[in-house]
mmCIF file of C-alpha atoms and ligand atoms in Angstrom:
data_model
loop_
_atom_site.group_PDB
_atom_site.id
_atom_site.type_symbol
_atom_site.label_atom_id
_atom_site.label_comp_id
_atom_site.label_asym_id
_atom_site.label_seq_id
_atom_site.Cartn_x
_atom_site.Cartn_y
_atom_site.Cartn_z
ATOM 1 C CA UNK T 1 18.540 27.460 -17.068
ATOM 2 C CA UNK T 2 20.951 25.162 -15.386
ATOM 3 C CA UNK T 3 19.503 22.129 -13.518
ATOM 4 C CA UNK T 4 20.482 23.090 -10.093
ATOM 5 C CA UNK T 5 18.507 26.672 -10.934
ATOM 6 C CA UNK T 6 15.246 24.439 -12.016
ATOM 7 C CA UNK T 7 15.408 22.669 -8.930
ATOM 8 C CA UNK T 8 15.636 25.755 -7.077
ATOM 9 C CA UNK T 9 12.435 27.545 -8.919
ATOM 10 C CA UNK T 10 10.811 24.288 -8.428
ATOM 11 C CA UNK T 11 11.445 23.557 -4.597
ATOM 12 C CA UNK T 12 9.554 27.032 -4.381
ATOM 13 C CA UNK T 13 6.892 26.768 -6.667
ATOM 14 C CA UNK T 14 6.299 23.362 -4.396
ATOM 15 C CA UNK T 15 6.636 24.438 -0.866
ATOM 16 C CA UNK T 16 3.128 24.174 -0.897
ATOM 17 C CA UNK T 17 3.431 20.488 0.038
ATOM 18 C CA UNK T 18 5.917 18.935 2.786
ATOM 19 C CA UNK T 19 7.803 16.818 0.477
ATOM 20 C CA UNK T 20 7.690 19.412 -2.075
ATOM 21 C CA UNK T 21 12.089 19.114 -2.948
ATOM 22 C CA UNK T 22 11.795 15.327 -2.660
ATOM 23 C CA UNK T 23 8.680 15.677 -5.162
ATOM 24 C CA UNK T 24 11.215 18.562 -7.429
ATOM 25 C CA UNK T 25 14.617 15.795 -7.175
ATOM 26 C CA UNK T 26 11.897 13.162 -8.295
ATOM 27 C CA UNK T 27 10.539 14.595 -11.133
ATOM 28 C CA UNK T 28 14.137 15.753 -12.175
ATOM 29 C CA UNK T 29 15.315 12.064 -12.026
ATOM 30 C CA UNK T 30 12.119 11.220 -14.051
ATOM 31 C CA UNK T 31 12.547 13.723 -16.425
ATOM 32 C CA UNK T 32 16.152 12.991 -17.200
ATOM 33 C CA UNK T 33 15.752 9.331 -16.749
ATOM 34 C CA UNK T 34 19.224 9.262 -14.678
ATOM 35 C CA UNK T 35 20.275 8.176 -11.500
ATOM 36 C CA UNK T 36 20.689 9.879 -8.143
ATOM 37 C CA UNK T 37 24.571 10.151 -8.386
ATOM 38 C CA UNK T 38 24.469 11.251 -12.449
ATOM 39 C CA UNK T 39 21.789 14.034 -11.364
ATOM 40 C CA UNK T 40 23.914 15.013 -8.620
ATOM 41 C CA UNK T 41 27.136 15.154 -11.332
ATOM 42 C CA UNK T 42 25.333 16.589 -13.887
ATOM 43 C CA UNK T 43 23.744 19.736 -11.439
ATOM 44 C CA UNK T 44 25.694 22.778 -13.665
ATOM 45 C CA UNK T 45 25.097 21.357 -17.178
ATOM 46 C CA UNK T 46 21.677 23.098 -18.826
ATOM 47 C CA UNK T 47 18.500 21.653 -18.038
ATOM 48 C CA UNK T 48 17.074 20.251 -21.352
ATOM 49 C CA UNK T 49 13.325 20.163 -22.378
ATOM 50 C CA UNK T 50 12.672 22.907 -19.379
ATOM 51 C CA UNK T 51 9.393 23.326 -20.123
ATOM 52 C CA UNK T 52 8.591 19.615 -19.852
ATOM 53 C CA UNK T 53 9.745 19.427 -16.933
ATOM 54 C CA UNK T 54 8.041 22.553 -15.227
ATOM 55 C CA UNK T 55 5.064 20.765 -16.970
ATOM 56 C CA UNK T 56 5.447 17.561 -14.595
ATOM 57 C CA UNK T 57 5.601 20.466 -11.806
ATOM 58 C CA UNK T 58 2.622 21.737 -12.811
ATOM 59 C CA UNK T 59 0.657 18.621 -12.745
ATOM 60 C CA UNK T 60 1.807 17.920 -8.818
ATOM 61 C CA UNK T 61 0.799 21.258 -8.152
ATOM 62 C CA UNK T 62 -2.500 20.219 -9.812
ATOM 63 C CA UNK T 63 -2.765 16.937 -7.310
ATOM 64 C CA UNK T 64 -1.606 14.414 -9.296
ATOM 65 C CA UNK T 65 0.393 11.825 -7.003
ATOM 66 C CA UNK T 66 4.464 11.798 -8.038
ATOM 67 C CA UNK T 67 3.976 8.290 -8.110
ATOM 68 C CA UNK T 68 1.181 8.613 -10.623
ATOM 69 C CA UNK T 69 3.137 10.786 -12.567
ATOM 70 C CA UNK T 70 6.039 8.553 -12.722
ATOM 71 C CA UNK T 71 4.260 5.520 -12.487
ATOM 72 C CA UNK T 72 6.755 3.843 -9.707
ATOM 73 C CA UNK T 73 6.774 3.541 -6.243
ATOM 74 C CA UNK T 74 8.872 1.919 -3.830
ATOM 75 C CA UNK T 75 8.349 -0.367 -1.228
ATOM 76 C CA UNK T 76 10.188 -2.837 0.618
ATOM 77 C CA UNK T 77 13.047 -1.094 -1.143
ATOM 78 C CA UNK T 78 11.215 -2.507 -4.547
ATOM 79 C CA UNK T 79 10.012 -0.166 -7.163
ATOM 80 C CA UNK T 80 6.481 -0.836 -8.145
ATOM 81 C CA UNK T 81 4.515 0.152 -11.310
ATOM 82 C CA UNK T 82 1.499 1.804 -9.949
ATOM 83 C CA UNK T 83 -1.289 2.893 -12.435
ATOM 84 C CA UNK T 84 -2.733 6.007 -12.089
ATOM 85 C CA UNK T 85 -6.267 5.304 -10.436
ATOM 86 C CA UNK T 86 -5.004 2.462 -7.591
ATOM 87 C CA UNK T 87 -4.149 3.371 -4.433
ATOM 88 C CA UNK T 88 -0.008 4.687 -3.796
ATOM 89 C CA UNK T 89 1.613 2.382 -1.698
ATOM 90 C CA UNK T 90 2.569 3.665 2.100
ATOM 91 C CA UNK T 91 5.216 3.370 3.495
ATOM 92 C CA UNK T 92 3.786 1.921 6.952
ATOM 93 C CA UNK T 93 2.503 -1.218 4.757
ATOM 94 C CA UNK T 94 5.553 -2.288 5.006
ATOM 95 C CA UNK T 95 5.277 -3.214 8.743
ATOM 96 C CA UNK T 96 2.222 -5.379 8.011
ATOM 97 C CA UNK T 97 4.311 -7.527 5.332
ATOM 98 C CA UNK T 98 6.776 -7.760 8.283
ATOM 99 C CA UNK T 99 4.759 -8.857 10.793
ATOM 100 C CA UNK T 100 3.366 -11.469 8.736
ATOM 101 C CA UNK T 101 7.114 -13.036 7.701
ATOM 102 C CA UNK T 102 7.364 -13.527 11.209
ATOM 103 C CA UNK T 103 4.406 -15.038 12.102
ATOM 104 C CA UNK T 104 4.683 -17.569 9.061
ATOM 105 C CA UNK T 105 7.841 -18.958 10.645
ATOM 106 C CA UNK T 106 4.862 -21.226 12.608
ATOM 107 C CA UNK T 107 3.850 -22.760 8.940
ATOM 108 C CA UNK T 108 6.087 -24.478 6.356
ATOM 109 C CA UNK T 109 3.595 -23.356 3.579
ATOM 110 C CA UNK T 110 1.643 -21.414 4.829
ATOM 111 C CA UNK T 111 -1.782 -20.732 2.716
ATOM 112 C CA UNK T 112 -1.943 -16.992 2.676
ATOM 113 C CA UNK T 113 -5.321 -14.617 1.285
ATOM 114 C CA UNK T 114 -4.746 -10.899 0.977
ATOM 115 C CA UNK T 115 -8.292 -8.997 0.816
ATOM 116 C CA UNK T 116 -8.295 -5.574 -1.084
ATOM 117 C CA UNK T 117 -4.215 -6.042 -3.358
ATOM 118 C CA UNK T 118 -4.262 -3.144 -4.917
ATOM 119 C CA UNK T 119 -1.011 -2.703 -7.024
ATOM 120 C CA UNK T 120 -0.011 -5.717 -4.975
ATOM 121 C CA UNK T 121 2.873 -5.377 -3.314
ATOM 122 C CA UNK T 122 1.584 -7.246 -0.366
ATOM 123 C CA UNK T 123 0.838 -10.405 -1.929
ATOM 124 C CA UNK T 124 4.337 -9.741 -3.847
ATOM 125 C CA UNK T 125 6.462 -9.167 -0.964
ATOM 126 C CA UNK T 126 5.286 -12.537 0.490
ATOM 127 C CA UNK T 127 5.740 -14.154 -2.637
ATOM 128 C CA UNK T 128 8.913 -13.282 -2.629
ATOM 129 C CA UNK T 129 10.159 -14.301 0.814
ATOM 130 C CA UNK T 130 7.982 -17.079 1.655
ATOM 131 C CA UNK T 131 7.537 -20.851 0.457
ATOM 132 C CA UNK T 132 3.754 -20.398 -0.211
ATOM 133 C CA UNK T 133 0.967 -19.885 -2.248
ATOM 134 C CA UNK T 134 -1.235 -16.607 -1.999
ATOM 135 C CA UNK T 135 -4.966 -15.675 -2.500
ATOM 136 C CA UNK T 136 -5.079 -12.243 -3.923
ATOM 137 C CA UNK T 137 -8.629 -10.230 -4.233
ATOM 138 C CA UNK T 138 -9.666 -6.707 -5.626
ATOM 139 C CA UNK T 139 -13.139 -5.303 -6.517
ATOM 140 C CA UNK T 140 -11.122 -2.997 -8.768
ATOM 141 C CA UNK T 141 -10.705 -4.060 -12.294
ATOM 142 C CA UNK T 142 -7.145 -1.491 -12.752
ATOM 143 C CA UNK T 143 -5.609 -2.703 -9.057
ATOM 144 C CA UNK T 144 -5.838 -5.900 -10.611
ATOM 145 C CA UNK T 145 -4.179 -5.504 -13.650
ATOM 146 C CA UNK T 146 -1.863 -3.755 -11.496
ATOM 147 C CA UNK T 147 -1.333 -6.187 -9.183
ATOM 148 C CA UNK T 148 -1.069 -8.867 -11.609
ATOM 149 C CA UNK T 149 1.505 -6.908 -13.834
ATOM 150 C CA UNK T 150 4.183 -6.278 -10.660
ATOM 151 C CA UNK T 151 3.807 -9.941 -9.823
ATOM 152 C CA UNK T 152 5.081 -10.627 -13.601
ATOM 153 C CA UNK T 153 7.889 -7.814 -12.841
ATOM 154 C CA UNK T 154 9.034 -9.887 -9.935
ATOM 155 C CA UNK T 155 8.532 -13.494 -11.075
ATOM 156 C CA UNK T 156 5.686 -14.202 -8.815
ATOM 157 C CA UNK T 157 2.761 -14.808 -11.174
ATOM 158 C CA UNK T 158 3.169 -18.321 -10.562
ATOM 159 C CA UNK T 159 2.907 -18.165 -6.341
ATOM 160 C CA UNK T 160 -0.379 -15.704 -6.609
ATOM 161 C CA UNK T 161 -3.876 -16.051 -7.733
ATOM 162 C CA UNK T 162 -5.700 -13.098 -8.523
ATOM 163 C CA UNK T 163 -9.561 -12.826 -7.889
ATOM 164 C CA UNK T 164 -11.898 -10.097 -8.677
ATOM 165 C CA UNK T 165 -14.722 -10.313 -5.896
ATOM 166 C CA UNK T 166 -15.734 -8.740 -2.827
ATOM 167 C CA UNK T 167 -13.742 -9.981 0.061
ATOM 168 C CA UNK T 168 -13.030 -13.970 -0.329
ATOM 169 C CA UNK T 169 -16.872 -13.888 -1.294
ATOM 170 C CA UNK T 170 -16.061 -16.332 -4.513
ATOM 171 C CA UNK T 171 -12.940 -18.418 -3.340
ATOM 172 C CA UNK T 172 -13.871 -21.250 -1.520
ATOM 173 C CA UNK T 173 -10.312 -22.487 -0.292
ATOM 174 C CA UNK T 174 -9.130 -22.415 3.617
ATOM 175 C CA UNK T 175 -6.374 -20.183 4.609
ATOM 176 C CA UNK T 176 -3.803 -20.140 7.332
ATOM 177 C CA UNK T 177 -3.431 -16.320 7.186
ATOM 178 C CA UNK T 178 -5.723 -13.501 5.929
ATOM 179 C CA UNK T 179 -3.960 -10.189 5.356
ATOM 180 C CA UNK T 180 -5.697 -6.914 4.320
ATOM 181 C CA UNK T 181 -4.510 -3.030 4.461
ATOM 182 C CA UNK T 182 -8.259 -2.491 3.715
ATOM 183 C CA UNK T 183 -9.937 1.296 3.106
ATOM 184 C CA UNK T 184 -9.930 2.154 6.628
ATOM 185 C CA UNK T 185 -10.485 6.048 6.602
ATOM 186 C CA UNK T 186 -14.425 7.542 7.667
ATOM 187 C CA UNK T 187 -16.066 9.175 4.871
ATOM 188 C CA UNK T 188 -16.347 12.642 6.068
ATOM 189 C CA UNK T 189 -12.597 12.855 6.983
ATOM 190 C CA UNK T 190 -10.679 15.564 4.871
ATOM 191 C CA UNK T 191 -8.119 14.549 2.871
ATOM 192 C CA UNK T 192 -5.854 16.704 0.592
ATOM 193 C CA UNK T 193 -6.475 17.279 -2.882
ATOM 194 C CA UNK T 194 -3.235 14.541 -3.552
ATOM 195 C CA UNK T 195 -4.798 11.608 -1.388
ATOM 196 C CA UNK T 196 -8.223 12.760 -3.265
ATOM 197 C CA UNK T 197 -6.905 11.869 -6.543
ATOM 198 C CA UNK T 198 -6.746 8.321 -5.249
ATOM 199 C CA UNK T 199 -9.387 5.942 -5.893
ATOM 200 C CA UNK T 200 -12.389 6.388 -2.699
ATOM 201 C CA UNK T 201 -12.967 2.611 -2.985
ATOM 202 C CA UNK T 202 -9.695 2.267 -1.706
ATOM 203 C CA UNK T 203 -9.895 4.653 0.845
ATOM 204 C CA UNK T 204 -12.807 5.127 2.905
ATOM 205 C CA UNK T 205 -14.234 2.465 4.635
ATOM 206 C CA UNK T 206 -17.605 3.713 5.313
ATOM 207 C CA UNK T 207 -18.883 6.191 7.786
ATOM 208 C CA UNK T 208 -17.072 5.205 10.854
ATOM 209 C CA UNK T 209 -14.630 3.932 9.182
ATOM 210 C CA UNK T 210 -14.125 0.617 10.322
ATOM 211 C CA UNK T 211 -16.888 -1.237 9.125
ATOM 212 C CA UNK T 212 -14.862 -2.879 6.317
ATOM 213 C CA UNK T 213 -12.628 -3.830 8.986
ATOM 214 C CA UNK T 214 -15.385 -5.685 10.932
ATOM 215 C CA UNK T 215 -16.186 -7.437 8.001
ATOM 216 C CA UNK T 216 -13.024 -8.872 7.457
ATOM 217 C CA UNK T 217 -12.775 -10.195 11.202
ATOM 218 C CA UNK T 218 -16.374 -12.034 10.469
ATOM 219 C CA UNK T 219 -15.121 -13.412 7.690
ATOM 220 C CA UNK T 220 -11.579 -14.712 9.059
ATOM 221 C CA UNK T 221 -13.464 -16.214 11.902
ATOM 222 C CA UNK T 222 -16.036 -17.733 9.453
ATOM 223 C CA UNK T 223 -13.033 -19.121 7.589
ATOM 224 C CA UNK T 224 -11.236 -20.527 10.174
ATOM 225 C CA UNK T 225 -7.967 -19.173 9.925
ATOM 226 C CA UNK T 226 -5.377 -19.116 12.449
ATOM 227 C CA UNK T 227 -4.334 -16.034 12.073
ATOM 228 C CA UNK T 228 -5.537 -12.391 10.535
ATOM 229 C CA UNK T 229 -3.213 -9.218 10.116
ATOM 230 C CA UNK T 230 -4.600 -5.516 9.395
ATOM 231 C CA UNK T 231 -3.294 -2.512 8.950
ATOM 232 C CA UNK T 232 -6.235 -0.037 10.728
ATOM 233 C CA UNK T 233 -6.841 3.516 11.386
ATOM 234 C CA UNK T 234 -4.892 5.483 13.999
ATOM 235 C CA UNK T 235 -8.130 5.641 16.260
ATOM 236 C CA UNK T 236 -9.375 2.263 15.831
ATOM 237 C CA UNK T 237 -7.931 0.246 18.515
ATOM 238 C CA UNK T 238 -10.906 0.208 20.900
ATOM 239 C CA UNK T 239 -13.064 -0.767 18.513
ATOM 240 C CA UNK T 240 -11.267 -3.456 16.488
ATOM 241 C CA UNK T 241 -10.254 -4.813 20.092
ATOM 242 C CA UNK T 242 -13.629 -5.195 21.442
ATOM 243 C CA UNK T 243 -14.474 -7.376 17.800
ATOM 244 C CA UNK T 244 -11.714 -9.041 17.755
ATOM 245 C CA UNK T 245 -12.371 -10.623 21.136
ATOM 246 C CA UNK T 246 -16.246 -10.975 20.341
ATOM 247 C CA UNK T 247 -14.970 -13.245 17.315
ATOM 248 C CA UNK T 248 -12.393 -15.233 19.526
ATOM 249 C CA UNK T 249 -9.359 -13.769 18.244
ATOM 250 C CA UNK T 250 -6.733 -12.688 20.607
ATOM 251 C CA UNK T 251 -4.855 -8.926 19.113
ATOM 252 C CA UNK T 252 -1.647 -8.014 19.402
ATOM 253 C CA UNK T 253 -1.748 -4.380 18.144
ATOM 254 C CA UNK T 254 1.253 -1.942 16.829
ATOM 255 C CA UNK T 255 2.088 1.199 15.730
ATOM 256 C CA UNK T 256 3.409 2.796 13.114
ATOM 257 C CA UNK T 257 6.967 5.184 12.561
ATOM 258 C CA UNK T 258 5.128 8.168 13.919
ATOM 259 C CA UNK T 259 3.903 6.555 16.900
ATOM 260 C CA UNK T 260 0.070 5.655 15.777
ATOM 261 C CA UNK T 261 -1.695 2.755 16.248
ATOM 262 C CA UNK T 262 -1.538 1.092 12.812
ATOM 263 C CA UNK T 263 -2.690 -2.575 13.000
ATOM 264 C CA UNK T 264 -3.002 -5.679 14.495
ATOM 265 C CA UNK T 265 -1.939 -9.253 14.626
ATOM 266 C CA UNK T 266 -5.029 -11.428 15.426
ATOM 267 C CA UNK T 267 -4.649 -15.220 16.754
ATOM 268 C CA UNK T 268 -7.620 -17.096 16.078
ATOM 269 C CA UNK T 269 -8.078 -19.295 19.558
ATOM 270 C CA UNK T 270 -10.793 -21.530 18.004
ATOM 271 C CA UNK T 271 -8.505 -22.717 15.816
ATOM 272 C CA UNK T 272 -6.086 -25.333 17.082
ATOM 273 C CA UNK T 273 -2.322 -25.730 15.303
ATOM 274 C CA UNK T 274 -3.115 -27.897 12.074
ATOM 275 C CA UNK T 275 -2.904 -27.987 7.874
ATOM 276 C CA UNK T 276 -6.435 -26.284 6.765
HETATM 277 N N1 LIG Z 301 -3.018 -3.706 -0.562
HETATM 278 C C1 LIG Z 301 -2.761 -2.448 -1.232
HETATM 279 C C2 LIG Z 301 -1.788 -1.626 -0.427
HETATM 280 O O1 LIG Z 301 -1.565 -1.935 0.745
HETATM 281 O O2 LIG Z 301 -1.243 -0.652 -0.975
HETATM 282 C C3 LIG Z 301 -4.050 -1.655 -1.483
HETATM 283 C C4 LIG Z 301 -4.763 -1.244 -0.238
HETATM 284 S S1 LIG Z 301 -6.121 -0.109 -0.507
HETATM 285 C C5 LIG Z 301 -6.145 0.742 1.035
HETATM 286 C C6 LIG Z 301 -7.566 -1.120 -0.384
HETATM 287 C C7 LIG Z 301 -7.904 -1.967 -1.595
HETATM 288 O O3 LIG Z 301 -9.056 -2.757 -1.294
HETATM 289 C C8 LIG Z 301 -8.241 -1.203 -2.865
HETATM 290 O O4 LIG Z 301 -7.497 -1.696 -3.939
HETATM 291 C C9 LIG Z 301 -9.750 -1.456 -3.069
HETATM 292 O O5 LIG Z 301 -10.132 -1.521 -4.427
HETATM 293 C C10 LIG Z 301 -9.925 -2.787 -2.398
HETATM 294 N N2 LIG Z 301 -11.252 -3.060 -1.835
HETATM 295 C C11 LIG Z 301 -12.141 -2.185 -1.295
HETATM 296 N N3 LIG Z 301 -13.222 -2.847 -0.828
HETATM 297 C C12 LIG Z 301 -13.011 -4.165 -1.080
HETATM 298 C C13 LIG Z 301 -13.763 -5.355 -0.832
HETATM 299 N N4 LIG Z 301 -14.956 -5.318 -0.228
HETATM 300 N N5 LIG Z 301 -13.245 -6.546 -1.235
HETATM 301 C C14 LIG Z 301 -12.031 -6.608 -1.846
HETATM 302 N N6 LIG Z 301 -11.276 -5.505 -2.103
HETATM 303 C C15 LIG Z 301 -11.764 -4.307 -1.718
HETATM 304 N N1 LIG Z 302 -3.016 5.225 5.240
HETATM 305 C C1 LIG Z 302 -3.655 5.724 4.036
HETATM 306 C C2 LIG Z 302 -3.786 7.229 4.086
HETATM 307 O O1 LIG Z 302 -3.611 7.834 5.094
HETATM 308 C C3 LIG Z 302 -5.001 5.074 3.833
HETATM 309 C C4 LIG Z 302 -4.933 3.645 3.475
HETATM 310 C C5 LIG Z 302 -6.163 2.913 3.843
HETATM 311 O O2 LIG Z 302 -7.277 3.425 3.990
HETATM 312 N N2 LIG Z 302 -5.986 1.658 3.977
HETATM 313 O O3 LIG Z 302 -4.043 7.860 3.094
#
């Protein structure tokens, strides 16, 4: 079978998902281990190892993420190693990372803790761009490998330290900034069988949904930081408000590509301009 024929089958065999041909060109590039443009060249030579790759089909078809499969995902036009059993970076993460560039403009160095890394490309991303040093915590044992292996693959290891505990429960520093793109999702919302191979500790945040997120404003405010950024659930905007204000922070909310409410940028007005 040629490769543009495999594609074909596959696109078909995969229309059960909506980015079933961006899934089939994926696993292509995977499977040949070329690029875009040599796939594209290559389209009428035959496909070798077919049945490997109509293996990889299989196991999306199963539920297995892509980016499990391959082990990648981008973001922030970066290609992270993601380990199967960590939550698949999304795509409207990246507007959290960019709201938090801006706001660190105010600071020269600014002291920045992310709650809940994951394959940390949060803390990364910052790293990266900023003049700072970052507070990075997990309760999972893999995100944190993960996270700590794409901060190697960048050069970042040196700007980020990785804890494993429950919120900042064991790091006693101050922080200028707290991010977190915590689980956010209620526990009897349905989910397809893809977002179910993903880790639950990553993605439901109890049985509204936003208790997590409460936590995480009580413990800013607790802290004393100036500032706390969140990526939320789409209907959580009432209810994040009304705590934000009750812990003195004034929100700036925003949405995401599709038009939800995504998150929010919280100023903490107890706490006056200063170093922590
Ligand atoms: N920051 C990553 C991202 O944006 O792709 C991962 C976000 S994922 C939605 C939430 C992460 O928080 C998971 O890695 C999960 O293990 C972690 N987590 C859940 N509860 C936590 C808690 N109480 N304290 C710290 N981390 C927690
Ligand atoms: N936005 C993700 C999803 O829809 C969930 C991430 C989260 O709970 N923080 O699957």
């Amino acid at each position: 079978m040629r490769i543009e024929e495999a594609l074909v089958k596959a696109r078909s065999e995969l229309k059960i998902h909506e980015s079933g041909a961006n899934v089939a060109r994926n696993l292509m590039l995977f499977h040949l281990k070329v690029s875009q443009n040599e796939l594209f060249l290559n389209l009428k030579n035959e496909l070798q190892d077919e049945s490997g790759y109509f293996a990889l089909i299989e196991r999306f078809k199963d539920g297995k993420p892509l980016e499990y499969i391959t082990g990648l995902a981008s973001f922030y036009s970066l290609e992270f190693d993601v380990l199967s059993g960590v939550l698949v970076p999304r795509p409207e993460t990246e507007i959290l990372v960019e709201k938090v560039l801006e706001l660190s403009k105010e600071f020269d160095n600014p002291k920045i803790a992310e709650i809940g890394t994951g394959s940390g490309i949060i803390s990364v991303c910052l790293a990266l761009n900023l003049d700072t040093s970052i507070v990075a915590t997990d309760i999972s044992e893999i995100a944190l490998k993960n996270a700590k292996q794409n901060a190697l693959k960048f050069n970042v290891a040196d700007k980020i330290k990785f804890v494993k505990t429950e919120f900042l429960n064991t790091v006693d520093e101050k922080f200028d900034i707290i991010i977190s793109n915590p689980p956010y999702i209620a526990n009897d919302y349905k989910l397809d069988k893809w977002v179910l191979n993903e880790p639950k500790t990553a993605l439901f945040g109890g049985e509204k949904g936003d208790e997590i997120l409460k936590d995480i404003v009580r413990i800013a405010s607790q802290k004393g930081v100036r500032y706390l950024a969140c990526e939320m659930g789409y209907d959580q905007k009432k209810a994040m408000g009304e705590c934000l204000k009750f812990y003195g922070f004034s929100a700036e909310f925003y949405t995401d590509l599709a038009g939800f409410d995504r998150g929010f940028v919280a100023k903490n007005l107890n706490k006056t301009k200063g170093k922590v």
